[in-house]
Short mmCIF file of C-alpha atoms in Angstrom, two decimals:
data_model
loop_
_atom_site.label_atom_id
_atom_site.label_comp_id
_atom_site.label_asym_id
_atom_site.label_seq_id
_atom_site.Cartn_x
_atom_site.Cartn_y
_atom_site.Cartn_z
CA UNK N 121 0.00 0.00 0.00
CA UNK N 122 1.48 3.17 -0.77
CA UNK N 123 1.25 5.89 1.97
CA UNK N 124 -1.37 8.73 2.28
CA UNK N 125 -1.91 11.84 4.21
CA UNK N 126 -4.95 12.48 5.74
CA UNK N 127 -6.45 15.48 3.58
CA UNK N 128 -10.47 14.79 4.57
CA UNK N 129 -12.63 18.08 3.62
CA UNK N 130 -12.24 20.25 6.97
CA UNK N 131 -15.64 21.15 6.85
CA UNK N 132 -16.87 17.79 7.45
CA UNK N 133 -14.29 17.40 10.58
CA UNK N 134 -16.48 19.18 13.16
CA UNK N 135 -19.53 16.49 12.34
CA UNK N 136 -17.50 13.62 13.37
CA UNK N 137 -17.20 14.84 16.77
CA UNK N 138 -20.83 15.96 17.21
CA UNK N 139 -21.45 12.64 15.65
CA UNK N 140 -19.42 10.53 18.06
CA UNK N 141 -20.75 12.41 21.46
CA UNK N 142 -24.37 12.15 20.48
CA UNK N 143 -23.27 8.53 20.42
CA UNK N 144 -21.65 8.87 23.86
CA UNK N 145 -24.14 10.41 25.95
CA UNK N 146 -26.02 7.13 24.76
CA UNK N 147 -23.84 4.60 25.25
CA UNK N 148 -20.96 5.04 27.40
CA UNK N 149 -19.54 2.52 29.21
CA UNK N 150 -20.05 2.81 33.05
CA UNK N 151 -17.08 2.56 34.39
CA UNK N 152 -15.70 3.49 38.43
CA UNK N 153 -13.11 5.89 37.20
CA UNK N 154 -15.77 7.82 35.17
CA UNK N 155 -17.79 10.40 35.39
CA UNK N 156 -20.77 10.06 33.38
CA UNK N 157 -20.92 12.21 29.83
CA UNK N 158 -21.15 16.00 30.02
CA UNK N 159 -20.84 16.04 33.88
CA UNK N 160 -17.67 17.71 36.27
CA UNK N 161 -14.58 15.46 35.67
CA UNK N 162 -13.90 12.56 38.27
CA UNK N 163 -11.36 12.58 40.83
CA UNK N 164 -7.88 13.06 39.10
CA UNK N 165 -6.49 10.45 41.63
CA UNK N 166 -8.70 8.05 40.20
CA UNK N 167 -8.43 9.26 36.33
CA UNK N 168 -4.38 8.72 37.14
CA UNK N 169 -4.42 5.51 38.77
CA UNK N 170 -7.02 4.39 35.74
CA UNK N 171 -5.13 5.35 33.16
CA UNK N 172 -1.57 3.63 34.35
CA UNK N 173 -3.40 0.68 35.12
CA UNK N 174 -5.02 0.10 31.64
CA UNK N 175 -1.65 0.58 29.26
CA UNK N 176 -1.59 -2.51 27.74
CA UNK N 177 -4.13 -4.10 30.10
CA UNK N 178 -7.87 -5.01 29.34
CA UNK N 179 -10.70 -2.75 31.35
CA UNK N 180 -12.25 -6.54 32.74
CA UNK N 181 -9.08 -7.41 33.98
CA UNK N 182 -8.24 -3.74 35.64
CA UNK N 183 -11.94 -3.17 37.09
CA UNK N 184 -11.09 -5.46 39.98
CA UNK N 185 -7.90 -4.56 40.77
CA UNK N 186 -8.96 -0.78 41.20
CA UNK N 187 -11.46 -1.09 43.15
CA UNK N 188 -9.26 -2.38 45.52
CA UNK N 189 -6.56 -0.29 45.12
CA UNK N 190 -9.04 2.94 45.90
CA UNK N 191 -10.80 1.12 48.59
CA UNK N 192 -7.02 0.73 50.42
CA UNK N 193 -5.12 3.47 49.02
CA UNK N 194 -8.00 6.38 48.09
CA UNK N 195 -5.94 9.48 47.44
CA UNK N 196 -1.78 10.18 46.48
CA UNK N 197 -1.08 10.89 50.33
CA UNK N 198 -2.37 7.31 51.04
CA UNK N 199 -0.65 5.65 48.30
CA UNK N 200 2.50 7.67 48.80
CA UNK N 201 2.71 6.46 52.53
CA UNK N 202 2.27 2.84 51.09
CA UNK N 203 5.32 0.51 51.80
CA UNK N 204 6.52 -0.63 48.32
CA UNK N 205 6.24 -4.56 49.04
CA UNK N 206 2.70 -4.01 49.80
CA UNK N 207 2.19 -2.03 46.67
CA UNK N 208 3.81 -4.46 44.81
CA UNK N 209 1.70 -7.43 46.17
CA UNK N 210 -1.32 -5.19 45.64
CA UNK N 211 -0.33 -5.21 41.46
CA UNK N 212 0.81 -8.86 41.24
CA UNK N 213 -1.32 -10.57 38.31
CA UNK N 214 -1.56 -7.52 35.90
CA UNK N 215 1.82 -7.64 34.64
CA UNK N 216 4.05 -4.63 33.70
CA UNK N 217 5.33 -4.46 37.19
CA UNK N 218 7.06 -0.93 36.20
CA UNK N 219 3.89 1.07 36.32
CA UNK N 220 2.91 0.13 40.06
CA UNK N 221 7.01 1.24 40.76
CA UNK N 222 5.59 4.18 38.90
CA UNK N 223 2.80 4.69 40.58
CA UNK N 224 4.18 4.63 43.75
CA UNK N 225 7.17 7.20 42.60
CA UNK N 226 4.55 9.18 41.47
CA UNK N 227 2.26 10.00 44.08
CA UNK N 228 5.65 10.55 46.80
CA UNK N 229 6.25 13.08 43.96
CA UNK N 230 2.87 14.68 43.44
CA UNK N 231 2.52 14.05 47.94
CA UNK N 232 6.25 15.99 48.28
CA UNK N 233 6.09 18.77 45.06
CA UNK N 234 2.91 19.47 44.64
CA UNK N 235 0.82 19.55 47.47
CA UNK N 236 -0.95 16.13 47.07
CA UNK N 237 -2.62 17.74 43.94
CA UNK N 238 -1.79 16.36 40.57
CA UNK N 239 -0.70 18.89 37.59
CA UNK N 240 -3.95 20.05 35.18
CA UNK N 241 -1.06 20.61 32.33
CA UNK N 242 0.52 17.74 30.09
CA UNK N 243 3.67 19.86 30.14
CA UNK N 244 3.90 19.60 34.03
CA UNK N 245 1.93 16.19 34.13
CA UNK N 246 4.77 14.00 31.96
CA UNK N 247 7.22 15.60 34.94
CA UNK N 248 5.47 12.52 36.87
CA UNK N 249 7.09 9.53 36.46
CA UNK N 250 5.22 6.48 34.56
CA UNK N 251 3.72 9.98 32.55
CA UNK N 252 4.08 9.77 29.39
CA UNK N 253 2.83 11.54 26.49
CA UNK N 254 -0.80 9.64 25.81
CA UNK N 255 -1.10 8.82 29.61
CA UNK N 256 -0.75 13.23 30.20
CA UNK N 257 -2.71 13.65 27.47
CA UNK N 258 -5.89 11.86 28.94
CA UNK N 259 -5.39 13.05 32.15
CA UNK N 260 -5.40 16.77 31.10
CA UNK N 261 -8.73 16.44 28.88
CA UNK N 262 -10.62 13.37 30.93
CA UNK N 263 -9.50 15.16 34.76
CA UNK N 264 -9.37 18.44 33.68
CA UNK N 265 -11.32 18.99 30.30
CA UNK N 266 -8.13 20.66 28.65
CA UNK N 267 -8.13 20.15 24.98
CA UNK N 268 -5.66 17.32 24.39
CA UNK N 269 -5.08 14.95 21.61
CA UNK N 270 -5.14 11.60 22.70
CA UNK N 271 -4.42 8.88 21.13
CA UNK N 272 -3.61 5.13 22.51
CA UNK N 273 -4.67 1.67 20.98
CA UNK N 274 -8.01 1.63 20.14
CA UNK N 275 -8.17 5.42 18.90
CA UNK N 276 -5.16 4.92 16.66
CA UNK N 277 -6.94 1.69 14.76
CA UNK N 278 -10.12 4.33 14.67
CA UNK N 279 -8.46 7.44 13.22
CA UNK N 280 -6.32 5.20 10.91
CA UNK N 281 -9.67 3.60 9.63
CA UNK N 282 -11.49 7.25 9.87
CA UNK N 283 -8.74 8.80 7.41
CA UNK N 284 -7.91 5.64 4.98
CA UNK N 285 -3.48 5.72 6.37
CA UNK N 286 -2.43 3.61 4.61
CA UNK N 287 1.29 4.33 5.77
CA UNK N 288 2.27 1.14 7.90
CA UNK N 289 3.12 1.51 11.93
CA UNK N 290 4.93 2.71 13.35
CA UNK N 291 6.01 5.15 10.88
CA UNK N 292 2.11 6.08 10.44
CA UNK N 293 1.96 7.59 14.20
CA UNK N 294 2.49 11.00 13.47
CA UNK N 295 -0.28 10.74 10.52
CA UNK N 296 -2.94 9.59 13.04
CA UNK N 297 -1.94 11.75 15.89
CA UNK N 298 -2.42 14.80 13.56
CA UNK N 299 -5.69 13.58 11.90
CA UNK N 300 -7.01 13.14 15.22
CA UNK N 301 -5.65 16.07 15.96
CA UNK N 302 -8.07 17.71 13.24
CA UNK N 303 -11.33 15.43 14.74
CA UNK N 304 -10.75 16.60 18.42
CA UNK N 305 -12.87 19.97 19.82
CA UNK N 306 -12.25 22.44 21.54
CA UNK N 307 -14.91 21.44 24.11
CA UNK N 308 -15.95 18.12 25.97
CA UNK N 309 -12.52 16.73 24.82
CA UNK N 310 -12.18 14.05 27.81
CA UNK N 311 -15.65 12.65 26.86
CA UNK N 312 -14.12 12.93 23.05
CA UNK N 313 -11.21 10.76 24.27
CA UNK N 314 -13.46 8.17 26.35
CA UNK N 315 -16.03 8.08 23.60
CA UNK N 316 -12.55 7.07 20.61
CA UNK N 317 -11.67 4.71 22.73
CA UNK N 318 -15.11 3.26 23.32
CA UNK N 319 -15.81 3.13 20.05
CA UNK N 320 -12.28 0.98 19.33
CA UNK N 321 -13.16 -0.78 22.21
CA UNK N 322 -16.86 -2.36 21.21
CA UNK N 323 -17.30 -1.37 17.15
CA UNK N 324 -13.90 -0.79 16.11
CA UNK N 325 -12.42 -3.26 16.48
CA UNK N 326 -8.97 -5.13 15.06
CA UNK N 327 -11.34 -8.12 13.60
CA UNK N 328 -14.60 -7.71 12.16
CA UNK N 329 -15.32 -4.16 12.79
CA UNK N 330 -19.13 -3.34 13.49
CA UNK N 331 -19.40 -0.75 10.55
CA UNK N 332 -23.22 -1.18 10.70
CA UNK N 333 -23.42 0.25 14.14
CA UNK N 334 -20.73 3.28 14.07
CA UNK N 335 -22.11 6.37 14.64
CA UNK N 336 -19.05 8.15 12.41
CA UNK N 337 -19.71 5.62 9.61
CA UNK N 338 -20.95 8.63 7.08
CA UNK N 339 -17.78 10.32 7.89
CA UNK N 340 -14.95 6.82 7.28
CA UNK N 341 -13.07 7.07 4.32
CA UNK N 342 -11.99 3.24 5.42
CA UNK N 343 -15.55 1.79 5.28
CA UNK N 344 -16.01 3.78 1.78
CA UNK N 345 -13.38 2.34 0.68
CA UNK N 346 -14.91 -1.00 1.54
CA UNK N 347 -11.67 -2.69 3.84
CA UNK N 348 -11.63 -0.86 7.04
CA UNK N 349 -10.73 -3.99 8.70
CA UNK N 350 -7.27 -3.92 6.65
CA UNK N 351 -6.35 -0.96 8.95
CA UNK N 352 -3.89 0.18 10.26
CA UNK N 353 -1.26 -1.41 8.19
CA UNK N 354 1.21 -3.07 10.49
CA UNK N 355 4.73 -4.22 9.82
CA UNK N 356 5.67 -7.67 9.94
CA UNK N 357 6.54 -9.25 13.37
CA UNK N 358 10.03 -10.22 14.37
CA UNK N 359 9.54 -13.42 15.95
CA UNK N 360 10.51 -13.15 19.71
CA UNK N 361 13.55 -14.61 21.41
CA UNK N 362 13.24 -17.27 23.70
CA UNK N 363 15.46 -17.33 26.81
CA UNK N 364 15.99 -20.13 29.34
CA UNK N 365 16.16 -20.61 33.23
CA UNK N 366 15.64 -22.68 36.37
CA UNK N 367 13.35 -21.88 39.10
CA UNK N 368 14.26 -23.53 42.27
CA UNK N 369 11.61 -24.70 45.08
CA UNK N 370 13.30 -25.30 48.13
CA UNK N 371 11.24 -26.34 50.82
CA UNK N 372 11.70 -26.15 55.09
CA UNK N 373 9.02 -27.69 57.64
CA UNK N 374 5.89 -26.99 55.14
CA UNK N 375 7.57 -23.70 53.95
CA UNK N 376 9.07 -22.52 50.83
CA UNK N 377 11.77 -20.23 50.03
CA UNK N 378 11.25 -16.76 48.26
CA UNK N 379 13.35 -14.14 47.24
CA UNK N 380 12.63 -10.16 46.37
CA UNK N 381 13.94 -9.47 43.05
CA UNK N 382 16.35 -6.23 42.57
CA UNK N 383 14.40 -3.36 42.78
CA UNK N 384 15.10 -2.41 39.08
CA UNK N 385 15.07 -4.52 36.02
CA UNK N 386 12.09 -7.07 35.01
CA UNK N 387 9.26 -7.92 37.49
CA UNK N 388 11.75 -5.28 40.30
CA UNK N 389 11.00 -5.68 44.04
CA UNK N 390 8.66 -8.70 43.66
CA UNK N 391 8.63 -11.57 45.60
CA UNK N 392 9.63 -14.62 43.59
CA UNK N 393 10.97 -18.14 43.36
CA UNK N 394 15.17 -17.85 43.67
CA UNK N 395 15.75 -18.50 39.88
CA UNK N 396 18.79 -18.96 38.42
CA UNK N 397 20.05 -16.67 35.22
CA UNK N 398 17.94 -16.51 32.36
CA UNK N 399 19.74 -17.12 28.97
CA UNK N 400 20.02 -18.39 25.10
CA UNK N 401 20.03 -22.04 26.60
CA UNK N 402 18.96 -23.88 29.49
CA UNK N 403 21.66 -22.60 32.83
CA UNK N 404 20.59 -26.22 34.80
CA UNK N 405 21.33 -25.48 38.85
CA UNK N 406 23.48 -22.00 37.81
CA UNK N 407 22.72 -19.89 41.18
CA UNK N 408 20.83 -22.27 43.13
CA UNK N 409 20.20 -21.16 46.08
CA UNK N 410 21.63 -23.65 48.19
CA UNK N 411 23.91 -26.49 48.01
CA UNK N 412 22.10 -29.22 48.02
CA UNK N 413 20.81 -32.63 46.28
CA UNK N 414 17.99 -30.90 43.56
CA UNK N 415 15.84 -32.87 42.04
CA UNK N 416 15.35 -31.06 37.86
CA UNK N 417 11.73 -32.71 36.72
CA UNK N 418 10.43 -33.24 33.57
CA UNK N 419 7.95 -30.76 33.88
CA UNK N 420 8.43 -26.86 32.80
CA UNK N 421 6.42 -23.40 32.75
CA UNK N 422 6.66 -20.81 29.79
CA UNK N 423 5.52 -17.51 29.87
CA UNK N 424 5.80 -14.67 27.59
CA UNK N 425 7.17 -11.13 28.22
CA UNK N 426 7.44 -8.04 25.52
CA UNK N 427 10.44 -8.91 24.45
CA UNK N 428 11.06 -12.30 24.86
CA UNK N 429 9.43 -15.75 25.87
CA UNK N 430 10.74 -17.48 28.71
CA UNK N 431 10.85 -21.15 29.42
CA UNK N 432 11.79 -22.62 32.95
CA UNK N 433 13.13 -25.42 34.05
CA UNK N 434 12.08 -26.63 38.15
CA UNK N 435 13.97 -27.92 40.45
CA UNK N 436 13.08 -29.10 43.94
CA UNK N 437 14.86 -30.01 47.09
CA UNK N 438 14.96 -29.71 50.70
CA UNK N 439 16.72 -27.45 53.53
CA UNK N 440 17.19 -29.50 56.45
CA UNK N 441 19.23 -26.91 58.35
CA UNK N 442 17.44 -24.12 60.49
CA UNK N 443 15.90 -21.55 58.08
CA UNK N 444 17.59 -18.26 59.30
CA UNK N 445 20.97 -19.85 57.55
CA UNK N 446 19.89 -18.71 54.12
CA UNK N 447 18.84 -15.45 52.51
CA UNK N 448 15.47 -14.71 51.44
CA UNK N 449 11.80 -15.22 52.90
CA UNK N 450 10.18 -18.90 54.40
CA UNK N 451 6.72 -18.88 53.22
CA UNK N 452 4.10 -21.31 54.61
CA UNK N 453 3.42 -23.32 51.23
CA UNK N 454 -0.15 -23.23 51.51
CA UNK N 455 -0.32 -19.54 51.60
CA UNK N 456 1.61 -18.72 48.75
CA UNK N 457 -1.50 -16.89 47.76
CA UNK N 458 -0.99 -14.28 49.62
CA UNK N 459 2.81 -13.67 48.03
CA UNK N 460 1.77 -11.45 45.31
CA UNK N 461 3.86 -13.71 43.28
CA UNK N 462 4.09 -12.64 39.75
CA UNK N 463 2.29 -14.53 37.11
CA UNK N 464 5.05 -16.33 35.84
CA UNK N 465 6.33 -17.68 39.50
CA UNK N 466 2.65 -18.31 40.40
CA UNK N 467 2.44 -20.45 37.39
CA UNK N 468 5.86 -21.88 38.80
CA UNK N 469 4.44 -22.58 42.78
CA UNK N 470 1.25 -24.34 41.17
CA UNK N 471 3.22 -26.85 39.12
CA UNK N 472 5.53 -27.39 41.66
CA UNK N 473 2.64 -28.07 44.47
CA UNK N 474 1.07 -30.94 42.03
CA UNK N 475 4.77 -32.27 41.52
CA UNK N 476 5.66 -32.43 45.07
CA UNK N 477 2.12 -32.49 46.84
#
């Protein structure tokens, strides 16, 4: 496909955002960091915390998760006097463990410079860390009602649709952000943003698109020309890398041994099985934890991160010496649960309960 700027009629432009708010105040999503359409803007807190929590995570899968976040930590002075293994545990199971370090950086910053009220300008917002460009971007319009052009998943499938790019990602980003640019007004532009991404969300959609039932239809240049599902043009993926390790379960009078991970680097400050390095091919006992007889099984867990996928082998054995002699935490092995293990290591603890149970 060869590439194309967006040149739609500007007189049309203002329609697709009347268009697509009408639809709103009819059908948005009720959600428990929203306000509902054409009302005073939530809590920031709440837009903040929402907003970190969904980057690259699914609104089913965050719903829970903040709702007990706010019930335990309701405003940036609570969260900021949080201890970071209980934030930490608090996140385990949604992944991306650098955005609850984030989180918890960022309200000591917002508690300490700024009075416990978060910035109204994206300028001063992305000074937050875990603030990036989109995440300011909806805070400023959704909290605040600034104008802002935001643009994350689901709007950048809609705009790219909306406008017929045909320019392949990632080189097509700075087409869509300035077409959608063009689409967003002056007012209402948080219940803009919401209502792009609920549209992605439910109609929009990467597969089978629900042209029938889009209320900016009339306006698509993708649906016209009769493939909307075709965009955005990606480029090919590079097949990930696949890395191997060994997690070791070393158990003590009904207890297991954990370890907290360094506080920077992948899955930082969680509590975790003591695994050895993880590299191009299998590291067998490399940095076991102890020096003992371990027992490598058949059986392995695989789990896949951004960059890479990561298969482990397990290894089990015993510690017959008093507990205090080795580094890390005993945990009783029947309430593991209550670890805040990350998903991979939780996959790791459940195996290794059926092998050795």
């Amino acid at each position: 496909m060869s590439a194309k700027v967006p040149l739609s009629p500007p007189q049309r432009l203002p329609a697709v955002a009347r268009d697509l708010l009408d639809w709103y105040d009819a059908n948005a999503r009720s959600l428990p960091w929203r306000a509902p359409p054409g009302t005073l803007a939530p809590d920031p807190y709440r837009v903040w915390l929402s907003e970190v929590m969904l980057q690259q995570t699914q609104v089913a899968t965050v719903r829970p998760y903040f709702e007990r976040w706010t019930a335990r930590w309701p405003t940036f002075a609570a969260l900021a006097a949080a201890q970071d293994a209980e934030v930490m545990a608090a996140w385990a199971g949604l992944g991306y463990y650098a955005r609850a370090r984030n989180l918890l950086a960022g309200a000591r910053v917002i508690a300490a410079e700024h009075g416990g009220e978060l910035p109204d300008t994206e300028a001063v917002l992305r000074t937050i860390p875990g603030i990036g460009d989109y995440t300011a971007a909806a805070i400023a319009a959704i909290a605040f009602g600034r104008r802002a052009v935001v643009v994350d998943a689901n709007v950048e499938r809609v705009v790219a649709r909306l406008f017929a790019i045909q320019t392949p990602l990632p080189a097509a980003k700075p087409l869509i952000r300035a077409a959608a640019d063009r689409v967003t007004p002056d007012a209402r532009a948080g219940d803009f943003a919401q209502a792009m991404m609920d549209l992605g969300s439910g109609i929009c959609t990467t597969r089978s698109p629900r042209c029938l039932l889009c209320p900016i239809r009339a306006h698509c240049e993708g649906f016209d020309e009769g493939a909307p599902e075709l965009l955005p043009v990606k480029a090919a993926k590079r097949a990930r890398p696949v890395r191997h390790g060994t997690m070791f379960w070393l158990e003590c009078d009904g207890q297991v041994l954990l370890r907290r991970r360094p506080a920077k680097g992948l899955l930082g400050g969680m509590l975790a099985l003591p695994t050895g390095p993880w590299a191009e091919s299998p590291p067998g006992l490399t940095d076991a934890p102890a020096d003992i007889d371990w027992r490598l099984h058949d059986d392995s867990v695989a789990h896949g991160f951004t960059h890479f996928e990561l298969i482990c082998a397990l290894a089990s054995g015993t510690w017959r010496r008093h507990p205090d002699t080795l580094e890390g935490e005993w945990w009783p092995v029947d309430g593991l649960d209550s670890a805040g293990l990350p998903t991979v290591f939780k996959k790791a603890a459940e195996a290794m309960r059926r092998i050795c149970g």
